[in-house]
Tab-separated table of C-alpha atoms in Angstrom:
chain	number	residue	atom	x	y	z
I	411	MET	CA	-72.510	8.134	-219.711
I	412	LYS	CA	-75.787	9.966	-219.210
I	413	ILE	CA	-75.632	12.890	-221.627
I	414	ALA	CA	-78.249	15.605	-221.990
I	415	VAL	CA	-78.334	17.187	-225.467
I	416	LEU	CA	-79.535	20.786	-225.387
I	417	PHE	CA	-81.067	21.969	-228.676
I	418	GLY	CA	-83.641	24.330	-230.193
I	419	GLY	CA	-83.435	27.687	-228.412
I	420	THR	CA	-84.958	31.130	-228.808
I	421	SER	CA	-82.628	32.470	-231.520
I	422	THR	CA	-83.296	32.768	-235.246
I	423	GLU	CA	-81.223	29.584	-235.644
I	424	HIS	CA	-83.804	27.403	-233.844
I	425	GLU	CA	-84.521	25.143	-236.841
I	426	ILE	CA	-80.818	24.630	-237.571
I	427	SER	CA	-80.266	23.678	-233.939
I	428	LEU	CA	-82.957	20.996	-234.281
I	429	ARG	CA	-80.895	19.377	-237.022
I	430	THR	CA	-77.740	19.661	-234.956
I	431	GLY	CA	-79.499	18.140	-231.918
I	432	THR	CA	-80.681	15.192	-234.005
I	433	PHE	CA	-77.212	14.453	-235.367
I	434	ILE	CA	-75.556	14.795	-231.954
I	435	SER	CA	-78.153	12.536	-230.303
I	436	LYS	CA	-77.774	9.826	-232.948
I	437	THR	CA	-73.979	9.977	-232.818
I	438	LEU	CA	-73.807	9.824	-229.021
I	439	SER	CA	-76.276	6.914	-229.008
I	440	SER	CA	-74.077	5.056	-231.517
I	441	MET	CA	-71.170	5.510	-229.083
I	442	GLY	CA	-73.091	3.707	-226.337
I	443	HIS	CA	-74.111	6.730	-224.289
I	444	SER	CA	-77.615	7.198	-222.880
I	445	VAL	CA	-79.100	10.362	-224.352
I	446	LYS	CA	-81.743	12.738	-223.054
I	447	PRO	CA	-82.725	15.297	-225.734
I	448	ILE	CA	-83.781	18.556	-224.046
I	449	LEU	CA	-85.738	20.946	-226.224
I	450	ILE	CA	-85.702	24.686	-225.590
I	451	SER	CA	-88.799	25.975	-227.359
I	452	ARG	CA	-88.898	29.202	-229.336
I	453	ASP	CA	-90.545	30.915	-226.364
I	454	GLY	CA	-87.841	29.718	-223.956
I	455	ARG	CA	-89.564	26.737	-222.288
I	456	TRP	CA	-87.268	23.865	-221.300
I	457	VAL	CA	-88.888	20.532	-222.174
I	458	VAL	CA	-86.988	17.894	-220.202
I	459	PRO	CA	-87.824	14.198	-220.805
I	460	LYS	CA	-88.339	11.983	-217.752
I	461	GLU	CA	-85.933	9.327	-218.968
I	462	TYR	CA	-82.819	8.661	-221.001
I	463	ARG	CA	-82.906	6.837	-224.307
I	464	PRO	CA	-80.379	4.011	-224.590
I	465	GLU	CA	-80.479	4.389	-228.350
I	466	PHE	CA	-81.802	6.740	-230.993
I	467	PRO	CA	-84.620	4.949	-232.867
I	468	GLU	CA	-83.844	4.262	-236.506
I	469	GLY	CA	-86.360	3.825	-239.300
I	470	ASN	CA	-88.743	6.348	-237.804
I	471	SER	CA	-91.259	7.464	-240.419
I	472	LYS	CA	-91.297	11.040	-239.155
I	473	ASN	CA	-88.765	13.704	-239.911
I	474	PRO	CA	-85.949	13.164	-237.318
I	475	GLU	CA	-86.102	16.739	-236.083
I	476	GLU	CA	-89.872	16.530	-235.602
I	477	TYR	CA	-89.499	13.179	-233.844
I	478	LEU	CA	-86.979	14.638	-231.420
I	479	LYS	CA	-89.335	17.496	-230.543
I	480	GLU	CA	-92.273	15.108	-230.180
I	481	PHE	CA	-90.317	12.742	-227.945
I	482	ALA	CA	-89.243	15.553	-225.655
I	483	GLU	CA	-92.783	16.899	-225.405
I	484	LEU	CA	-94.493	13.533	-224.829
I	485	HIS	CA	-92.030	12.357	-222.232
I	486	SER	CA	-91.441	15.597	-220.393
I	487	SER	CA	-91.608	15.760	-216.632
I	488	ASN	CA	-94.294	17.868	-214.987
I	489	ALA	CA	-91.870	18.667	-212.188
I	490	GLY	CA	-89.396	21.537	-212.350
I	491	ALA	CA	-87.207	21.443	-215.439
I	492	PHE	CA	-84.021	20.707	-213.520
I	493	SER	CA	-85.342	18.095	-211.130
I	494	SER	CA	-84.804	15.536	-213.916
I	495	LEU	CA	-81.556	16.981	-215.261
I	496	ASP	CA	-79.512	14.197	-213.673
I	497	CYS	CA	-76.818	14.082	-216.338
I	498	ASP	CA	-73.051	13.573	-216.296
I	499	ILE	CA	-72.637	16.311	-218.898
I	500	VAL	CA	-74.605	18.583	-221.249
I	501	PHE	CA	-73.672	18.383	-224.918
I	502	LEU	CA	-74.579	21.759	-226.404
I	503	GLY	CA	-76.360	21.708	-229.757
I	504	LEU	CA	-77.552	25.312	-229.597
I	505	HIS	CA	-76.713	28.114	-232.035
I	506	GLY	CA	-77.033	31.879	-231.909
I	507	THR	CA	-78.029	34.202	-229.081
I	508	SER	CA	-79.045	32.724	-225.715
I	509	GLY	CA	-77.200	29.553	-226.676
I	510	GLU	CA	-73.836	30.375	-228.162
I	511	ASP	CA	-73.271	33.735	-226.466
I	512	GLY	CA	-72.213	32.532	-223.018
I	513	SER	CA	-75.580	32.849	-221.269
I	514	VAL	CA	-76.418	29.119	-221.189
I	515	GLN	CA	-72.772	28.359	-220.453
I	516	GLY	CA	-72.886	30.633	-217.413
I	517	PHE	CA	-76.161	29.100	-216.255
I	518	LEU	CA	-74.789	25.551	-216.457
I	519	LYS	CA	-71.586	26.649	-214.756
I	520	VAL	CA	-73.558	28.052	-211.802
I	521	LEU	CA	-75.405	24.713	-211.576
I	522	GLY	CA	-72.059	22.888	-211.609
I	523	ILE	CA	-72.935	20.876	-214.728
I	524	PRO	CA	-70.106	20.222	-217.245
I	525	PHE	CA	-70.852	21.316	-220.814
I	526	THR	CA	-69.120	20.962	-224.173
I	527	GLY	CA	-67.454	23.770	-226.080
I	528	SER	CA	-66.093	27.105	-224.957
I	529	ASP	CA	-66.545	28.683	-221.550
I	530	VAL	CA	-68.531	31.848	-220.809
I	531	LYS	CA	-66.044	34.563	-221.796
I	532	ALA	CA	-64.914	33.074	-225.112
I	533	SER	CA	-68.515	32.339	-226.112
I	534	ALA	CA	-69.557	35.932	-225.424
I	535	LEU	CA	-66.551	37.431	-227.229
I	536	ALA	CA	-66.916	35.259	-230.334
I	537	MET	CA	-70.618	36.091	-230.573
I	538	ASP	CA	-69.906	39.831	-230.537
I	539	LYS	CA	-68.562	40.532	-234.032
I	540	ILE	CA	-67.364	44.042	-233.127
I	541	ARG	CA	-65.267	42.988	-230.154
I	542	ALA	CA	-64.069	39.808	-231.846
I	543	ASN	CA	-62.876	41.816	-234.867
I	544	ARG	CA	-61.028	44.244	-232.608
I	545	LEU	CA	-59.280	41.344	-230.881
I	546	PHE	CA	-58.424	39.783	-234.251
I	547	GLN	CA	-56.842	43.073	-235.324
I	548	LEU	CA	-54.809	43.255	-232.107
I	549	ALA	CA	-53.599	39.706	-232.785
I	550	GLY	CA	-52.304	40.828	-236.192
I	551	MET	CA	-54.990	39.155	-238.296
I	552	SER	CA	-56.370	40.733	-241.483
I	553	VAL	CA	-59.901	42.108	-241.009
I	554	ALA	CA	-62.049	43.942	-243.569
I	555	PRO	CA	-62.926	47.544	-242.541
I	556	PHE	CA	-66.009	47.605	-240.312
I	557	TRP	CA	-68.299	50.085	-238.563
I	558	GLU	CA	-70.646	49.772	-235.595
I	559	LEU	CA	-74.190	51.155	-235.483
I	560	ARG	CA	-76.787	50.858	-232.727
I	561	LYS	CA	-80.540	51.146	-233.265
I	562	LYS	CA	-80.959	53.989	-230.744
I	563	GLU	CA	-78.115	56.015	-232.300
I	564	TYR	CA	-79.530	55.568	-235.794
I	565	PHE	CA	-83.076	56.679	-234.982
I	566	GLU	CA	-81.782	59.657	-232.998
I	567	ASN	CA	-79.619	60.724	-235.960
I	568	PRO	CA	-80.361	58.914	-239.266
I	569	THR	CA	-77.701	60.986	-241.085
I	570	LEU	CA	-75.032	59.423	-238.889
I	571	VAL	CA	-74.246	56.755	-241.497
I	572	GLU	CA	-73.728	59.364	-244.210
I	573	ASP	CA	-70.820	60.871	-242.270
I	574	ALA	CA	-69.217	57.552	-241.277
I	575	GLY	CA	-66.938	57.164	-244.309
I	576	LEU	CA	-68.460	53.827	-245.282
I	577	GLU	CA	-66.934	51.873	-248.171
I	578	TYR	CA	-69.408	50.246	-250.575
I	579	PRO	CA	-70.473	47.621	-251.339
I	580	LEU	CA	-70.734	46.376	-247.773
I	581	PHE	CA	-72.555	43.834	-245.662
I	582	LEU	CA	-75.107	44.800	-243.040
I	583	LYS	CA	-75.132	42.137	-240.309
I	584	PRO	CA	-76.324	41.695	-236.717
I	585	VAL	CA	-73.472	42.064	-234.238
I	586	GLU	CA	-74.772	38.967	-232.470
I	587	GLY	CA	-76.204	36.315	-234.728
I	588	GLY	CA	-75.258	33.604	-237.160
I	589	SER	CA	-76.252	31.558	-240.204
I	590	SER	CA	-76.568	34.832	-242.164
I	591	PHE	CA	-80.009	35.664	-240.737
I	592	HIS	CA	-80.839	39.368	-241.257
I	593	THR	CA	-77.673	39.766	-243.346
I	594	PHE	CA	-77.833	41.960	-246.442
I	595	ARG	CA	-75.450	43.063	-249.149
I	596	ILE	CA	-75.669	46.856	-249.519
I	597	GLU	CA	-74.651	48.464	-252.814
I	598	GLY	CA	-74.663	52.142	-251.851
I	599	PRO	CA	-76.009	54.898	-249.543
I	600	GLU	CA	-79.549	54.825	-250.933
I	601	ASP	CA	-79.740	51.062	-250.534
I	602	LEU	CA	-78.555	51.392	-246.930
I	603	ARG	CA	-81.142	54.080	-246.119
I	604	LYS	CA	-83.925	51.815	-247.384
I	605	ARG	CA	-82.639	48.702	-245.584
I	606	LEU	CA	-81.794	50.032	-242.105
I	607	PRO	CA	-85.372	50.626	-240.805
I	608	GLU	CA	-86.305	47.046	-241.750
I	609	PHE	CA	-83.083	45.710	-240.229
I	610	PHE	CA	-83.666	47.526	-236.937
I	611	ASP	CA	-87.200	46.127	-236.713
I	612	ALA	CA	-85.517	42.802	-235.927
I	613	GLU	CA	-82.107	43.774	-234.503
I	614	GLU	CA	-80.655	46.256	-231.997
I	615	HIS	CA	-77.000	46.349	-232.994
I	616	ALA	CA	-75.413	46.331	-236.468
I	617	ILE	CA	-71.997	45.799	-237.965
I	618	LEU	CA	-71.379	47.223	-241.426
I	619	GLN	CA	-68.399	45.569	-243.073
I	620	LYS	CA	-66.762	46.228	-246.419
I	621	PHE	CA	-67.421	43.590	-249.074
I	622	LEU	CA	-64.317	41.726	-250.195
I	623	LYS	CA	-64.284	39.750	-253.430
I	624	GLY	CA	-62.463	36.484	-253.007
I	625	THR	CA	-62.800	32.813	-252.082
I	626	GLU	CA	-64.926	31.999	-249.046
I	627	VAL	CA	-63.344	29.391	-246.802
I	628	SER	CA	-64.159	27.924	-243.396
I	629	CYS	CA	-61.758	25.998	-241.162
I	630	GLY	CA	-62.411	24.006	-238.000
I	631	VAL	CA	-60.105	23.562	-235.025
I	632	TRP	CA	-60.280	20.880	-232.342
I	633	GLU	CA	-58.334	20.157	-229.169
I	634	LYS	CA	-56.588	16.845	-229.675
I	635	LYS	CA	-55.399	14.874	-226.650
I	636	GLU	CA	-51.783	13.701	-226.848
I	637	GLY	CA	-50.606	12.062	-223.652
I	638	SER	CA	-51.335	14.413	-220.768
I	639	LYS	CA	-51.497	17.480	-223.031
I	640	ARG	CA	-54.031	18.967	-225.416
I	641	ILE	CA	-52.861	20.424	-228.701
I	642	LEU	CA	-54.806	22.483	-231.209
I	643	GLU	CA	-55.188	20.882	-234.608
I	644	ALA	CA	-56.694	22.662	-237.604
I	645	LEU	CA	-58.891	20.551	-239.876
I	646	PRO	CA	-58.775	20.703	-243.687
I	647	PRO	CA	-60.553	23.946	-244.676
I	648	THR	CA	-63.702	23.923	-246.800
I	649	GLU	CA	-64.082	26.072	-249.907
I	650	ILE	CA	-67.587	27.480	-250.263
I	651	ILE	CA	-69.116	28.402	-253.612
I	652	PRO	CA	-72.430	30.154	-252.834
I	653	GLY	CA	-75.472	29.566	-254.982
I	654	GLY	CA	-76.532	33.186	-254.541
I	655	GLU	CA	-74.650	36.473	-254.386
I	656	PHE	CA	-73.192	35.420	-251.030
I	657	PHE	CA	-73.439	32.495	-248.571
I	658	ASP	CA	-76.867	33.502	-247.230
I	659	VAL	CA	-79.387	31.413	-245.283
I	660	GLU	CA	-80.858	29.767	-248.388
I	661	SER	CA	-77.404	29.002	-249.821
I	662	LYS	CA	-76.319	27.441	-246.532
I	663	TYR	CA	-79.277	25.181	-245.904
I	664	LYS	CA	-81.066	24.466	-249.190
I	665	PRO	CA	-79.594	21.205	-250.550
I	666	GLY	CA	-77.673	21.559	-253.795
I	667	LEU	CA	-77.755	25.347	-253.930
I	668	SER	CA	-74.120	25.856	-252.890
I	669	GLN	CA	-70.970	23.814	-253.333
I	670	GLU	CA	-68.784	22.923	-250.362
I	671	ILE	CA	-65.441	21.447	-251.308
I	672	THR	CA	-63.246	19.855	-248.637
I	673	PRO	CA	-60.309	20.253	-248.713
I	674	ALA	CA	-60.399	23.679	-250.373
I	675	ARG	CA	-58.865	23.940	-253.864
I	676	LEU	CA	-56.164	26.374	-252.833
I	677	PRO	CA	-52.362	26.260	-252.901
I	678	GLU	CA	-50.811	24.467	-249.924
I	679	LYS	CA	-49.176	27.701	-248.775
I	680	ILE	CA	-52.570	29.413	-248.456
I	681	ILE	CA	-54.136	26.337	-246.836
I	682	SER	CA	-51.412	26.479	-244.174
I	683	LYS	CA	-52.075	30.199	-243.604
I	684	ILE	CA	-55.793	29.551	-243.143
I	685	GLN	CA	-55.107	26.767	-240.666
I	686	GLU	CA	-52.605	28.887	-238.725
I	687	GLN	CA	-55.073	31.790	-238.625
I	688	SER	CA	-57.888	29.490	-237.456
I	689	ILE	CA	-55.759	28.340	-234.525
I	690	LEU	CA	-54.796	31.965	-233.804
I	691	ALA	CA	-58.472	33.023	-233.806
I	692	HIS	CA	-59.295	30.124	-231.456
I	693	LYS	CA	-56.509	31.184	-229.071
I	694	THR	CA	-57.244	34.922	-229.324
I	695	LEU	CA	-60.832	34.473	-228.175
I	696	GLY	CA	-59.913	31.806	-225.621
I	697	CYS	CA	-62.042	29.097	-227.246
I	698	GLU	CA	-62.074	25.548	-225.915
I	699	GLY	CA	-62.936	22.142	-227.322
I	700	TYR	CA	-63.530	23.195	-230.906
I	701	SER	CA	-64.352	26.177	-233.094
I	702	ARG	CA	-64.791	27.070	-236.746
I	703	THR	CA	-63.514	30.289	-238.306
I	704	ASP	CA	-64.735	31.761	-241.602
I	705	PHE	CA	-62.507	33.688	-244.018
I	706	ILE	CA	-62.491	35.458	-247.362
I	707	VAL	CA	-59.238	34.790	-249.180
I	708	VAL	CA	-58.174	37.747	-251.345
I	709	GLY	CA	-55.029	36.980	-253.323
I	710	ASP	CA	-52.966	35.086	-250.792
I	711	ILE	CA	-54.371	36.864	-247.708
I	712	PRO	CA	-57.094	35.250	-245.553
I	713	PHE	CA	-59.349	37.953	-244.084
I	714	VAL	CA	-61.115	36.665	-240.972
I	715	LEU	CA	-64.909	37.084	-240.857
I	716	GLU	CA	-66.005	35.411	-237.624
I	717	THR	CA	-65.446	32.468	-235.287
I	718	ASN	CA	-68.218	30.044	-234.300
I	719	THR	CA	-67.874	28.425	-230.872
I	720	LEU	CA	-70.782	25.989	-231.438
I	721	PRO	CA	-70.505	25.152	-235.150
I	722	GLY	CA	-73.257	23.299	-236.970
I	723	MET	CA	-73.230	19.535	-236.394
I	724	THR	CA	-75.633	18.075	-238.949
I	725	GLU	CA	-74.598	15.307	-241.354
I	726	THR	CA	-73.751	17.938	-243.971
I	727	SER	CA	-72.203	20.564	-241.672
I	728	LEU	CA	-68.657	21.740	-242.242
I	729	ILE	CA	-66.967	20.331	-239.108
I	730	PRO	CA	-68.176	16.744	-239.800
I	731	GLN	CA	-67.099	17.164	-243.451
I	732	GLN	CA	-63.662	18.371	-242.398
I	733	ALA	CA	-63.197	15.665	-239.756
I	734	LYS	CA	-64.032	13.029	-242.372
I	735	ALA	CA	-61.517	14.535	-244.821
I	736	ALA	CA	-58.855	14.425	-242.075
I	737	GLY	CA	-59.623	10.767	-241.336
I	738	ILE	CA	-60.972	11.618	-237.864
I	739	PRO	CA	-64.091	9.628	-236.904
I	740	ILE	CA	-66.789	11.983	-235.653
I	741	GLN	CA	-67.038	9.778	-232.550
I	742	THR	CA	-63.387	10.587	-231.744
I	743	LEU	CA	-64.106	14.296	-232.035
I	744	TYR	CA	-67.192	14.014	-229.821
I	745	GLN	CA	-65.353	12.020	-227.153
I	746	SER	CA	-62.611	14.645	-227.148
I	747	LEU	CA	-65.227	17.361	-226.508
I	748	ILE	CA	-66.712	15.332	-223.665
I	749	ASP	CA	-63.320	14.652	-222.074
I	750	GLN	CA	-62.263	18.290	-222.331
I	751	ALA	CA	-65.487	19.435	-220.670
I	752	LEU	CA	-65.082	16.948	-217.818
I	753	GLU	CA	-61.458	17.945	-217.295
I	754	ARG	CA	-62.433	21.634	-217.137
I	755	ALA	CA	-65.033	20.764	-214.486
I	756	GLY	CA	-62.430	18.841	-212.476
I	757	LYS	CA	-63.986	15.465	-213.233
I	758	VAL	CA	-62.179	12.404	-214.535
I	759	PRO	CA	-63.206	11.453	-218.106
I	760	VAL	CA	-64.714	7.976	-218.544
I	761	GLY	CA	-62.626	5.369	-220.440
């Protein structure tokens, strides 16, 4: 098939998406597909190569992510970005806002181009931590206490947070965002007062959520084809031991700083709960193809943190780790995502 891989993007997760795009491109090439890596630059330009690559070049002396960017830029068409977007499907390797929030999904849907992962509504809901948490609560899932704060409200009335009944310590996080960018642990009211002006320099909308002490775990879900039906299967969850005070950006992406243990070293009863809750989160938001849900396990209760509709897909990312632990070749998982996307678009999967 002719598969366009969309990567990069304008969000804070641009660099992580470059890694994901590299891994996806190499994997799809190894499966025999022709790949066209499409870079979205930090300023929103779409750099569309003129041609497809029958294979991803190995032994390249450059950093793979840099090579991918260079290839896209050197071979880009001078015509309109979409005049050369003659693909069978777009494999999404984007993360964060304007990539994982439903906007690109809606754009591709209007163009009539199949794409991997969740549709517009589920992508938007999962990206919005406030609304996702409210839906998780309605579904009967355990959620740590949380509060919503908008930039405009805060600057109009800075004392608003003092009357909100906040429980410390807590985490200050963007409502839309991932990979722990602009995420801070807050110890008390004074700490929050100092941090909020800096936070709102970069973000418009905050979620403040009570800190829970426990075991951090993440669990993937994929839609497995069995006959004419698709069933949801939870992968073995990963236990995360952060190198810092929590699983922040540095802990996630600096090699050797954190430990990721798959499967998690938890009793089978708790593992089953996590897997059941991951499937429930996937269903509650209406996700498709695959997802990954993060939890904090306190005692024997998994508290849901968030669901990712376009999880990281580098060699060391959690979904590939979990698929390997389950004995599922990553190529099988990728083909399932492709088939599901084609079926949703009313097209017959190849093979």
